[in-house]
Coordinates of C-alpha atoms in Angstrom, one line a residue:
X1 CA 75.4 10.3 146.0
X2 CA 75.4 11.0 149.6
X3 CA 76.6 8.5 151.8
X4 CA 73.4 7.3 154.0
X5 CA 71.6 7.3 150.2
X6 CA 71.3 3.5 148.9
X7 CA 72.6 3.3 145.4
X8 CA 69.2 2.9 143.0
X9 CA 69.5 -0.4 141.2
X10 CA 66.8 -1.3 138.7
X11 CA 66.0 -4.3 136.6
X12 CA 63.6 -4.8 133.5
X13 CA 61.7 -8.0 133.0
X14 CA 60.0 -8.8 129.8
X15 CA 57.7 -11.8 129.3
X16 CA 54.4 -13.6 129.2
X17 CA 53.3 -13.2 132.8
X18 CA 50.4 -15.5 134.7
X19 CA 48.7 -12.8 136.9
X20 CA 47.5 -15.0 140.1
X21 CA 44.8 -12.5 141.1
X22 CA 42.7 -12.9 137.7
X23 CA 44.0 -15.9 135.8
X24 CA 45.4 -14.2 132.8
X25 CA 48.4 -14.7 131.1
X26 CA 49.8 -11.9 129.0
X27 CA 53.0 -10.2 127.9
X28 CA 54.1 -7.9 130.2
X29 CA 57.0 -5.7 131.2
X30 CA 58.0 -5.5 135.0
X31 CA 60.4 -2.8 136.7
X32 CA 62.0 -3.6 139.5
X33 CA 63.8 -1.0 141.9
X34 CA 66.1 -2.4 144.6
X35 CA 64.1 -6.0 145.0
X36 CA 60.6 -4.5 145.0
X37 CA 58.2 -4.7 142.1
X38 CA 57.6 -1.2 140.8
X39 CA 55.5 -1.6 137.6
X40 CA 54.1 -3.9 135.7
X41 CA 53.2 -2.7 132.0
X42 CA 50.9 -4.8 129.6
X43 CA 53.3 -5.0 126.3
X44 CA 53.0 -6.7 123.0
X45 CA 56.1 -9.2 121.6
X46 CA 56.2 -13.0 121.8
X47 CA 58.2 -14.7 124.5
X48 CA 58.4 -18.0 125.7
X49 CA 58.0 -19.8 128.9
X50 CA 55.6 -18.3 131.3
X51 CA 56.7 -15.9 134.3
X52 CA 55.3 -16.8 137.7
X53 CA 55.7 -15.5 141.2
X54 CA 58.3 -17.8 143.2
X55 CA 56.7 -21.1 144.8
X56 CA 55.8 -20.9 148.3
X57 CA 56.1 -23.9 150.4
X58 CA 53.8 -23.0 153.1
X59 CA 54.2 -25.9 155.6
X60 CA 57.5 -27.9 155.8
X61 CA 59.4 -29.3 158.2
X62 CA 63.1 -28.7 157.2
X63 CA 64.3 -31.1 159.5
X64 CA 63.3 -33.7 157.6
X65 CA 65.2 -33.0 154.9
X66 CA 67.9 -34.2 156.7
X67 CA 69.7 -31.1 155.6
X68 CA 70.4 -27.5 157.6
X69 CA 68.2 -24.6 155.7
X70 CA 71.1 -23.3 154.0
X71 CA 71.4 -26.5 152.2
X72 CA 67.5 -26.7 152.1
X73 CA 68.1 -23.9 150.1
X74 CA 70.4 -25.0 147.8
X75 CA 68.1 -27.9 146.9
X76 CA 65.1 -26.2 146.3
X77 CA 65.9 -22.5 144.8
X78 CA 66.8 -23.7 141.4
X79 CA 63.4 -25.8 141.4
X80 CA 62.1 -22.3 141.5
X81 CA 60.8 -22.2 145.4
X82 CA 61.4 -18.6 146.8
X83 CA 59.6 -18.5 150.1
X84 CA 59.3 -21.7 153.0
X85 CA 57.0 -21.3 155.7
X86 CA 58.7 -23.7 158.6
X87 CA 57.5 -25.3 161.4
X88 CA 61.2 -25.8 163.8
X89 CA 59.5 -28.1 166.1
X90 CA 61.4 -31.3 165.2
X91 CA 64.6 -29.1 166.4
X92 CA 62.8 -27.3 169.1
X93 CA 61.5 -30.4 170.7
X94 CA 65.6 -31.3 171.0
X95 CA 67.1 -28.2 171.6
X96 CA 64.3 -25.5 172.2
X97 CA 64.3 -22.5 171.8
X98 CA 68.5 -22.0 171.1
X99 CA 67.2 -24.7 168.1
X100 CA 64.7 -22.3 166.6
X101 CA 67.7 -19.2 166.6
X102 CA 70.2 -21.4 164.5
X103 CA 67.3 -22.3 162.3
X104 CA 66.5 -18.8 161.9
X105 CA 70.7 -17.5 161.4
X106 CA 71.5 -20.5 159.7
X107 CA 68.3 -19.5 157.1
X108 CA 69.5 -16.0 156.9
X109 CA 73.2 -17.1 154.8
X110 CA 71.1 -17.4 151.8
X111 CA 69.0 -15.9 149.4
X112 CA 65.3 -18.1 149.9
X113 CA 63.1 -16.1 152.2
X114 CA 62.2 -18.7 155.3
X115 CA 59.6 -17.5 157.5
X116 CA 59.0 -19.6 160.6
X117 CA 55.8 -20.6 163.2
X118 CA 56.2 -20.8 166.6
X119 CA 56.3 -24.6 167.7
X120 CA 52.9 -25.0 169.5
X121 CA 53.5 -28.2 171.0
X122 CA 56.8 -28.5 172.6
X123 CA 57.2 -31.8 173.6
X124 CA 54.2 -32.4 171.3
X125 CA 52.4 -34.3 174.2
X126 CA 53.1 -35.6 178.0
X127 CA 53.4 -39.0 176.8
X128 CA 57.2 -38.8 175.9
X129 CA 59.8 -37.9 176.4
X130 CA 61.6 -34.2 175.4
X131 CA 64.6 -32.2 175.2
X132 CA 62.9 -28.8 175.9
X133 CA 59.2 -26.8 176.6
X134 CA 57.8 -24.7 175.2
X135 CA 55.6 -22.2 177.5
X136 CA 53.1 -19.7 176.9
X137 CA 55.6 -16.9 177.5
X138 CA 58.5 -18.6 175.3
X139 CA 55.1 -18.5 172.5
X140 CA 54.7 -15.1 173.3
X141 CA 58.4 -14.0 172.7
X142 CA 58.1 -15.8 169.6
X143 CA 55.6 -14.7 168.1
X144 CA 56.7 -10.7 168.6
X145 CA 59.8 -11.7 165.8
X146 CA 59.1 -10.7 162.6
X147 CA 60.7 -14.3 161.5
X148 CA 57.4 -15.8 163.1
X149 CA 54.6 -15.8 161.0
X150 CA 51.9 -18.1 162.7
X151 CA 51.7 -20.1 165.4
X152 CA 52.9 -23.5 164.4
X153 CA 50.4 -26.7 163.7
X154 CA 48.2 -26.8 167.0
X155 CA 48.9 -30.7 167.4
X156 CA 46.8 -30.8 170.9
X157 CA 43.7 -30.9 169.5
X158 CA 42.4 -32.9 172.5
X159 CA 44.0 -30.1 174.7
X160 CA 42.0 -27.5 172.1
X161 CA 38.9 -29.2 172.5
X162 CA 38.9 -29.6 176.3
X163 CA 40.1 -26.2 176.6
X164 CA 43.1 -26.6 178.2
X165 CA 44.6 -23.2 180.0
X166 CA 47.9 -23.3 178.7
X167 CA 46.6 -24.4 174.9
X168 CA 44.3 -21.6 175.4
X169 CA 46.7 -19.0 176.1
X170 CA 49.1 -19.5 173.2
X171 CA 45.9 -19.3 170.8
X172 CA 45.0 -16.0 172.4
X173 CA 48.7 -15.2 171.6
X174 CA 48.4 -16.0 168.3
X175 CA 45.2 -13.7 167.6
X176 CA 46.6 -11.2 169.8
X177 CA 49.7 -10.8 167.7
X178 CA 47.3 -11.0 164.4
X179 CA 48.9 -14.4 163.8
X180 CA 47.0 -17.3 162.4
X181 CA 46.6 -20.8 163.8
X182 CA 48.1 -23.7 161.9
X183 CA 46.0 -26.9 162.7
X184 CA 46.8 -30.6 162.9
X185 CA 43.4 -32.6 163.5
X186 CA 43.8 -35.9 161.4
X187 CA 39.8 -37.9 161.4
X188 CA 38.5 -35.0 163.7
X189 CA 34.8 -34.6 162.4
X190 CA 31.4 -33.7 163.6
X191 CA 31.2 -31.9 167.2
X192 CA 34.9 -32.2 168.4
X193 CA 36.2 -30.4 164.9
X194 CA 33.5 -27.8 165.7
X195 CA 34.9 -26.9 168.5
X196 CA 38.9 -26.9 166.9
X197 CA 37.8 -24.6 164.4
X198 CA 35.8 -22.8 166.4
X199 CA 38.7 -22.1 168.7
X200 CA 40.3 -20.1 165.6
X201 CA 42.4 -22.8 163.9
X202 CA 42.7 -21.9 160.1
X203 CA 44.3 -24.8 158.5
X204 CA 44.7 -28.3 158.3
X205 CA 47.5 -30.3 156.5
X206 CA 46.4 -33.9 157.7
X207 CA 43.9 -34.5 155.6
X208 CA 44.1 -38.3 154.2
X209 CA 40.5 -38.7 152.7
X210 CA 38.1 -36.6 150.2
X211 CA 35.0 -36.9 153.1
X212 CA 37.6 -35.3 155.9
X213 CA 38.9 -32.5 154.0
X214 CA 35.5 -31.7 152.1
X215 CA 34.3 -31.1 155.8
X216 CA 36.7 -29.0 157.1
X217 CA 36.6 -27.1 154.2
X218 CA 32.8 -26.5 155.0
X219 CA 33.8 -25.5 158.2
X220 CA 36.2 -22.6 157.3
X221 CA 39.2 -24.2 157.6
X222 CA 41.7 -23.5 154.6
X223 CA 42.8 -27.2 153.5
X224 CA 46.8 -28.1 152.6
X225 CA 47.2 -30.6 150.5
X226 CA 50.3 -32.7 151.2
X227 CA 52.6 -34.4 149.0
X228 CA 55.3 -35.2 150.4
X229 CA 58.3 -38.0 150.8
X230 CA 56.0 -40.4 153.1
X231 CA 52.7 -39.0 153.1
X232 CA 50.6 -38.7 149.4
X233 CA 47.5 -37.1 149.6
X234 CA 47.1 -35.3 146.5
X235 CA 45.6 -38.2 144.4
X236 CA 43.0 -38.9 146.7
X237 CA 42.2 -34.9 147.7
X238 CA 42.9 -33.2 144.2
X239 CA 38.8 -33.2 143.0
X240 CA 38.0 -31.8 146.8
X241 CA 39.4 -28.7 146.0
X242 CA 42.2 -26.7 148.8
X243 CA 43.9 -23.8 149.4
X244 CA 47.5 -24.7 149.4
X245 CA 49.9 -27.3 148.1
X246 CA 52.7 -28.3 150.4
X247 CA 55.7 -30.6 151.0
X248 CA 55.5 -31.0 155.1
X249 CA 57.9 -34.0 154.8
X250 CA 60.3 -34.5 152.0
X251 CA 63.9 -36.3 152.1
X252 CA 66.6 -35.1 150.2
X253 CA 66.5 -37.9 147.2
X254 CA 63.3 -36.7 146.3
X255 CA 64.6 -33.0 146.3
X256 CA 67.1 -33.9 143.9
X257 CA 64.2 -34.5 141.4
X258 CA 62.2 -30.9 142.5
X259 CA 60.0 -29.3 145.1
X260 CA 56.8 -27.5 144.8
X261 CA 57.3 -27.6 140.5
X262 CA 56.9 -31.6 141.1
X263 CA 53.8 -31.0 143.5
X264 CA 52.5 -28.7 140.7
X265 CA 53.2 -31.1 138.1
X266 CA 51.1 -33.7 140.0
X267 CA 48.3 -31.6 141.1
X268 CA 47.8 -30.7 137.1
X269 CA 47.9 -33.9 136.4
X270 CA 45.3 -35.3 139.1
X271 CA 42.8 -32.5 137.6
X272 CA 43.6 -29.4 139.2
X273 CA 43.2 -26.5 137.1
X274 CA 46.6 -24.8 136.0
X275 CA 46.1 -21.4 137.2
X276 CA 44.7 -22.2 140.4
X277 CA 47.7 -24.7 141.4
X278 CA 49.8 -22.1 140.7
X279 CA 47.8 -19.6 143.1
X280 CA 48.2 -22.7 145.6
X281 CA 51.9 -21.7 146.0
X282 CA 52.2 -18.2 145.3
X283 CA 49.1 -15.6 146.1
X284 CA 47.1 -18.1 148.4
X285 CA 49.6 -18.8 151.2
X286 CA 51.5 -14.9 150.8
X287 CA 47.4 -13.6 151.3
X288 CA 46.6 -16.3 154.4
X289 CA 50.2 -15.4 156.1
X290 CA 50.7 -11.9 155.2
X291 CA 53.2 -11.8 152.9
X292 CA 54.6 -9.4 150.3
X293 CA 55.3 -12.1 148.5
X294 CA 53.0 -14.3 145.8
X295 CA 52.4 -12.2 143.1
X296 CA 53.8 -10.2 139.9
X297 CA 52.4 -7.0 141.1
X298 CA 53.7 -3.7 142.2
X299 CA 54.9 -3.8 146.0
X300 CA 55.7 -7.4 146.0
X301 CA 59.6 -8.4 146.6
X302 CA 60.6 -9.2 142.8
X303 CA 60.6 -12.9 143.5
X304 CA 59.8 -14.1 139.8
X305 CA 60.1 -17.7 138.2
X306 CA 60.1 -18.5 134.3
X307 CA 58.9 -21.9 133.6
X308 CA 58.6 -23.3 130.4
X309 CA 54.8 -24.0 130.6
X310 CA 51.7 -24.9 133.1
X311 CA 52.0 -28.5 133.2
X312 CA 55.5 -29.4 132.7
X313 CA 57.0 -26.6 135.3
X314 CA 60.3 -26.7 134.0
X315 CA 62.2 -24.1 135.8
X316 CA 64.3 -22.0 133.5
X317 CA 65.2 -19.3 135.8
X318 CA 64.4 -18.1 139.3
X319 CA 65.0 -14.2 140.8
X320 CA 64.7 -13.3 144.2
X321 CA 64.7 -9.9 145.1
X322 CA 64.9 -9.3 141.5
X323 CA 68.6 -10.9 141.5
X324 CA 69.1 -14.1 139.5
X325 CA 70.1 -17.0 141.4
X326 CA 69.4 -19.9 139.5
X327 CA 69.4 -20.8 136.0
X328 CA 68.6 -24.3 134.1
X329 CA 69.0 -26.0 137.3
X330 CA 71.6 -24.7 138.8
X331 CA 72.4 -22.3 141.3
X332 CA 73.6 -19.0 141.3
X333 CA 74.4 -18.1 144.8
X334 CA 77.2 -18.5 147.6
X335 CA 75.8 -19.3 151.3
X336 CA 77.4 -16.5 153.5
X337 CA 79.4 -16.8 156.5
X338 CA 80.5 -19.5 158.1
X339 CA 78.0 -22.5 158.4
X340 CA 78.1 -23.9 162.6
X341 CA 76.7 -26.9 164.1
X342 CA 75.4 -26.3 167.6
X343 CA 77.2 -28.3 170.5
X344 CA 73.3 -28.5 172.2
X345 CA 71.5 -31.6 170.8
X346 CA 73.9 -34.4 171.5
X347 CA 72.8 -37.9 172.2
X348 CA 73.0 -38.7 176.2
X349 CA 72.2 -42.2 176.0
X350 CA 74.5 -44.5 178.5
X351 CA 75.5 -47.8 177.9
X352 CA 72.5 -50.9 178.6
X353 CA 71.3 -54.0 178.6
X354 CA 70.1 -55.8 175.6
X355 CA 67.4 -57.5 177.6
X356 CA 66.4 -53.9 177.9
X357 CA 64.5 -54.2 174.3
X358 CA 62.4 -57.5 175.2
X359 CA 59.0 -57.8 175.7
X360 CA 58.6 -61.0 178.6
X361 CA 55.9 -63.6 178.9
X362 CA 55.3 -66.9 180.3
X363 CA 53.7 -69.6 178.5
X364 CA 54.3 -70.6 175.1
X365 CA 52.3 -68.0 173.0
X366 CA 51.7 -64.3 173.7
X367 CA 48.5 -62.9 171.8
X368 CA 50.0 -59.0 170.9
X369 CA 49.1 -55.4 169.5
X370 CA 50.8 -55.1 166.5
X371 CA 51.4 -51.5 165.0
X372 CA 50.2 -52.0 161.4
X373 CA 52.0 -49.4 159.0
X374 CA 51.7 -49.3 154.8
X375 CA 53.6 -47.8 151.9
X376 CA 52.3 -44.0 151.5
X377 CA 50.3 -42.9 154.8
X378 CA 51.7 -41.9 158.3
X379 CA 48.5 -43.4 159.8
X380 CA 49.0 -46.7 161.8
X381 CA 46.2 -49.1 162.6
X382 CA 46.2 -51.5 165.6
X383 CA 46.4 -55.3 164.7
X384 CA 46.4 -58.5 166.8
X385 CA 48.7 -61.4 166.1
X386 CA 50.0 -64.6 168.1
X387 CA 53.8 -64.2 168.4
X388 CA 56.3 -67.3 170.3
X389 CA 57.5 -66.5 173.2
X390 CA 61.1 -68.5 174.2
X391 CA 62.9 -68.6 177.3
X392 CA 60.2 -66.2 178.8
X393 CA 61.0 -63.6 175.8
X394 CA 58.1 -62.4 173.3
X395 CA 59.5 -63.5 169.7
X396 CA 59.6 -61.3 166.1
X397 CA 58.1 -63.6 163.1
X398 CA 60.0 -61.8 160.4
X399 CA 58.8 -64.5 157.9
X400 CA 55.6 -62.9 158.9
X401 CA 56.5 -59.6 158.2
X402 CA 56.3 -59.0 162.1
X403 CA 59.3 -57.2 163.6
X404 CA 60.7 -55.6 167.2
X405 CA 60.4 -51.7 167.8
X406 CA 62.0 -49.5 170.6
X407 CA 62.1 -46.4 171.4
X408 CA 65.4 -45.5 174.0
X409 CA 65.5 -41.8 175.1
X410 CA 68.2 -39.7 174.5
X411 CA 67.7 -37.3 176.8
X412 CA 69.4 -39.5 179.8
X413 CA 66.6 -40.7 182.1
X414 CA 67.1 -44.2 180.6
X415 CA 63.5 -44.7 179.6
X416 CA 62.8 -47.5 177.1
X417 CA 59.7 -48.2 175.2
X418 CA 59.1 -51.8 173.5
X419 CA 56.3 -53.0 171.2
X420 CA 56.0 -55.1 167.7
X421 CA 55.1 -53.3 164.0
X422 CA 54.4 -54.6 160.8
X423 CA 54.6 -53.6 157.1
X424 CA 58.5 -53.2 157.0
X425 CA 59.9 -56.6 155.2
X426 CA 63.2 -56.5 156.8
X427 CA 64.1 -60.5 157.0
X428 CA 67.2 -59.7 158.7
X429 CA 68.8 -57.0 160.5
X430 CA 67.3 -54.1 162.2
X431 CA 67.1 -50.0 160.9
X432 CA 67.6 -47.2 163.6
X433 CA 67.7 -43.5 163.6
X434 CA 67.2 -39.9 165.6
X435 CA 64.8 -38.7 163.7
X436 CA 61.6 -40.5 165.3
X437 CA 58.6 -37.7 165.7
X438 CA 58.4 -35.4 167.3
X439 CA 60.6 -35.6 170.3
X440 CA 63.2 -37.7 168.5
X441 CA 64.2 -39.9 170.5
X442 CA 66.2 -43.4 169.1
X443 CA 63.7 -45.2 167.4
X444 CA 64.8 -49.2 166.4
X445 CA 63.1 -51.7 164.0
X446 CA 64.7 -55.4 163.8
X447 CA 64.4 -58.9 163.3
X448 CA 66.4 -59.6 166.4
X449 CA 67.4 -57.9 169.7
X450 CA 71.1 -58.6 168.4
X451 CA 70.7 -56.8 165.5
X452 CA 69.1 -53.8 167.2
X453 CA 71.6 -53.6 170.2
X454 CA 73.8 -53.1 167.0
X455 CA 72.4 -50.3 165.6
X456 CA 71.5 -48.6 168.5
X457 CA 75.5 -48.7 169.9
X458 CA 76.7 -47.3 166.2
X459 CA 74.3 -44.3 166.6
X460 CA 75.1 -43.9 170.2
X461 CA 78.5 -43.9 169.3
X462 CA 78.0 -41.5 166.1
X463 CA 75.9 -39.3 168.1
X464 CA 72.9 -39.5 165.8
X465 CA 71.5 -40.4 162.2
X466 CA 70.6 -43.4 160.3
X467 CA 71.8 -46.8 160.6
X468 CA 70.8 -49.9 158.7
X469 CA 72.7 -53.3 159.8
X470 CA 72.5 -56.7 158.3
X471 CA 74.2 -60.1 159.6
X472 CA 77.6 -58.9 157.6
X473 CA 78.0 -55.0 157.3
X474 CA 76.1 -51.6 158.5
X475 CA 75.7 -48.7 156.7
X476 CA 76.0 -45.3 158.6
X477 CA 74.5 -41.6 158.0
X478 CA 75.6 -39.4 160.1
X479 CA 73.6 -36.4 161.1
X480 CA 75.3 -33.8 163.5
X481 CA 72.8 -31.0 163.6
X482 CA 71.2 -32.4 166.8
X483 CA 71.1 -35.7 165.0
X484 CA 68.5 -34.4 162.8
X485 CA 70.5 -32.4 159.9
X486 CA 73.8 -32.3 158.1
X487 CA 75.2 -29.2 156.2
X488 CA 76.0 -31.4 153.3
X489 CA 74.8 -30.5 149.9
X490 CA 71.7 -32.1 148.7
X491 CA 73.2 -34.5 145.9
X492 CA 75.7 -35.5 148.6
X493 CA 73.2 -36.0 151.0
X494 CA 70.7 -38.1 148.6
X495 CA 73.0 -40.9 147.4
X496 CA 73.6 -42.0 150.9
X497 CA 70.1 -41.7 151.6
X498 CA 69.7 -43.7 148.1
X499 CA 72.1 -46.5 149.3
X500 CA 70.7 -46.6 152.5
X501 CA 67.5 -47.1 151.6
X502 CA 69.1 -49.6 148.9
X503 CA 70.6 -51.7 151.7
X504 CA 67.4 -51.6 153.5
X505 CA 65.9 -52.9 150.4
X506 CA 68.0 -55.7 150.2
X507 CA 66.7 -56.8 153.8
X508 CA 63.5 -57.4 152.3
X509 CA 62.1 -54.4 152.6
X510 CA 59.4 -52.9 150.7
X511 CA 59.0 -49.6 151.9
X512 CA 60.3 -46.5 149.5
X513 CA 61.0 -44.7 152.3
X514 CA 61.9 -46.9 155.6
X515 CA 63.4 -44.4 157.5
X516 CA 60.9 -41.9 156.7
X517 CA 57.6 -44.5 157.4
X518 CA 59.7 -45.3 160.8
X519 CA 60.0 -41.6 162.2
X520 CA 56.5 -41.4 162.5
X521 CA 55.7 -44.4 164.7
X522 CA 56.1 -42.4 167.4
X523 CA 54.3 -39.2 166.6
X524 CA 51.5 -39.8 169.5
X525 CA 49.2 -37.2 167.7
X526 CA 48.8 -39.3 164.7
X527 CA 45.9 -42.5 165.0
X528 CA 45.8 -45.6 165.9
X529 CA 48.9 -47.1 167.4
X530 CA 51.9 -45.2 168.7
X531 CA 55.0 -46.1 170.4
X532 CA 57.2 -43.1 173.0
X533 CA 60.3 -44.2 175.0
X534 CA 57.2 -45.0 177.4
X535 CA 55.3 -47.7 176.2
X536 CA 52.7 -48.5 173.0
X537 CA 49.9 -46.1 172.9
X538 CA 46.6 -45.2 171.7
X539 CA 45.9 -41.7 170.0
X540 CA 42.0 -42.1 169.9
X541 CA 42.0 -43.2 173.7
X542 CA 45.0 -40.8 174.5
X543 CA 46.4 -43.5 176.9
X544 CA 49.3 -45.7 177.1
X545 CA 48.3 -49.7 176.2
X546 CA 50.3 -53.0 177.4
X547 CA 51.5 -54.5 173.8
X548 CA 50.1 -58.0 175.6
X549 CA 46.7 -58.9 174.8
X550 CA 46.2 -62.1 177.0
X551 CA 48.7 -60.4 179.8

């Protein structure tokens, strides 16, 4: 064979296969030549299980795994997803666009096919505090790289709707690269979503109730349902009918359990029919994003599942590229090369003043906005409640359930951002971590200034991750991927979670996920009440409110 010739390798398949563009199931043989599907041969024989294409998670965050996308990978191949479609902007708004490359090399050690969006909102808005910006022309760049798919969730739908230049531009990048638009519009109706969709947004994954999503679906707009670690929508959205089935959020003890064959497993059981579940993960997303992915069909890269049926979703076995690499739940694969962590990303917080994180009054009560949070939904509503104020300093009522939050920047300028928050139990102690939407920031939830000055001094010193400290002991994660990821494997990585949130637990917390419900206080583009390293603030007014009521 000559020596620029690649040596032929082929592969036969034989099984029952579920053919996502008609619905049929049927025994079939497949040929596969070098990774691509060549033919696909209607047979006779018995098999078991079912063949499907390889799940497609088409919007996640990895970030929030906690865990580097090698190790993402890891977790989620033998559950049988083949294909991610990420959105880097947790580690762009930290690190920029030198975030984004090691997300990209890092991704490129192991078999899983990740395929990225270009962060449309870097810092996600002008209320906070970043590490990084995102221009037009960086959007441009990105979206000429093959890894870019899409431009990322379009966040500024105020900045859509107004028309804002620079917005403008990076849409017009978008369409002029033949890219779609991934939108972010939680509540938007009537006129004002008109206008977002009319701007050429395609999708929406924010979609918390049947009315919402049934209109944006009227309107064009290709509807993700979410089910992820924090955020459940698929109960309340599965007789609305959408288009994909993602993840967007999930932490690594719920990867341990599975990916998008647990989402499946849900959506089958909420009422969706089997067959179009499965074309929620597989043909729908590779058609939307143009993919040669999402189907057994000749031309598509030979990324085939066997499951043992359409409700259970058992994974048997997973090829990609027509290779095996995972079997019965276990891997099959080596990550390649040697696995970094980027010096760019560390914590620059200096050394401050406890009095830093109070809230002062005069007189003996303080009538105060109170950000209301509850177990399942990223949404916070706005409450009012009288809190003590002593020795001039607004007071917690942890009995009440009514605890401190700050959020310090770690980007240097020493900004500090102070409000109250309810819904998280913790009696007493105080929770802390880098991973606080989207600029990430260190965001702090305690019974006591004490407590918090605690916290925040063991992450400073850590230089990022979780924290959780009581009267007697802490309990540390450390994350040292820009304090947002670790390269440890995903088992490793979910018992500390699981103790974490154990030890949180035994605070008096309620919460499944604490650390997960308290990253997303301060993502300003989701309603009612937000907190930034500059103050409490309202989404639907887009302005920044005094946590005082009677000030």
């Amino acid at each position: 064979m000559g020596g620029n010739q690649k040596e032929q390798v082929i592969i036969l398949l034989k099984g029952n296969i579920l053919n996502v563009f008609t619905g049929d199931i049927y025994p079939a043989e497949i040929i596969i030549e070098n990774g691509i599907i060549k033919i696909v041969r209607k047979i006779q024989g018995n098999f078991e299980g079912v063949l499907l294409p390889g799940f497609i998670d088409s919007h996640a965050h990895i970030e929030s795994s906690l865990m580097t996308p090698s190790s993402f990978a890891e977790a989620t191949i033998p559950h049988g997803t083949t294909a991610v479609i990420s959105d880097p902007h947790e580690i762009a708004n930290v690190m920029g666009l030198e975030g984004i490359n090691f997300m990209i090399e890092d991704s490129k050690s192991v078999p899983l096919k990740f395929f990225f969006t270009a962060p449309s909102c870097v810092p996600a808005t002008e209320f906070e505090t970043a590490g990084a910006k995102l221009g037009v022309n960086e959007i441009k760049a990105l979206l000429e790289r093959d890894e870019i798919v899409a431009l990322g969730e379009m966040m500024n739908f105020p900045g859509v709707i107004s028309e804002e230049p620079e917005v403008i531009k990076k849409i017009k990048a978008a369409k002029k690269a033949r890219k779609p638009v991934d939108g972010h519009a939680p509540l938007l109706s009537g006129d004002e979503l008109c206008k977002y969709v009319e701007k050429g947004i395609s999708t929406d994954h924010e979609c918390v109730y049947a009315d919402e999503a049934r209109e944006k679906r009227e309107l064009g707009i290709k509807i993700m349902i979410r089910e992820g670690s924090s955020a459940k929508n698929l109960k309340e959205l599965a007789n609305v009918g959408g288009d994909f089935l993602v993840s967007d959020d999930v932490e690594p003890e719920d990867l341990i359990e599975g990916h998008m064959n647990s989402i499946l497993r849900k959506a089958v059981e909420y009422g969706i029919d089997e067959v179009e579940a499965v074309q929620m993960v597989t043909i729908n997303p590779a058609s939307h994003y143009s993919l040669d992915i999402g189907a057994i069909a000749p031309g598509r890269s030979a990324d085939i599942i066997l499951v043992d049926n359409l409700k259970n979703f058992t994974v048997k076995k997973v090829f990609i590229d027509g290779e095996l690499v995972a079997k019965d739940g276990e891997g099959l694969f080596k990550i390649k090369g040697k696995r970094r962590i980027p010096l760019k990303g560390k914590l620059t917080i200096d050394e401050f003043e406890s009095s830093k994180l109070e809230i002062q009054a005069r007189g003996r009560e303080a009538l105060v906005r109170v950000m209301k949070i509850s177990e399942g939904q990223i949404i916070s509503l706005e409450s009012a409640h009288e809190l003590p104020i002593v020795d001039g300093i607004v007071q917690p009522l942890p009995d009440d359930d009514i605890l401190k939050v700050s959020v310090i920047d770690r980007y240097g300028h020493g900004n500090i951002g102070n409000g109250f928050v309810e819904g998280f139990g913790i009696q007493d102690g105080a929770i802390a971590s880098t991973v606080a939407h989207d600029s990430h920031n260190l965001i702090v939830v305690g019974s006591s200034t004490d407590h918090m000055m605690e916290a925040v001094n063991i992450i400073r010193k850590g230089g990022g991750g979780l924290v959780a400290v009581n009267p007697d002991e802490y309990m540390y994660l450390r994350l040292p991927v820009a304090g947002l990821m670790s390269h440890e494997r995903v088992n490793i990585l979910a018992c500390k979670a699981r103790q974490l949130n154990e030890f949180v637990c035994d605070m008096g917390s309620k919460l499944s996920k604490p650390f997960m419900t308290m990253s997303f206080l301060s993502l300003l583009v989701i309603p009612q009440l937000r907190i930034s390293d500059r103050g409490m603030f309202n989404v639907e007014e887009q302005r920044f409110v005094n946590p005082l009521l009677d000030f």
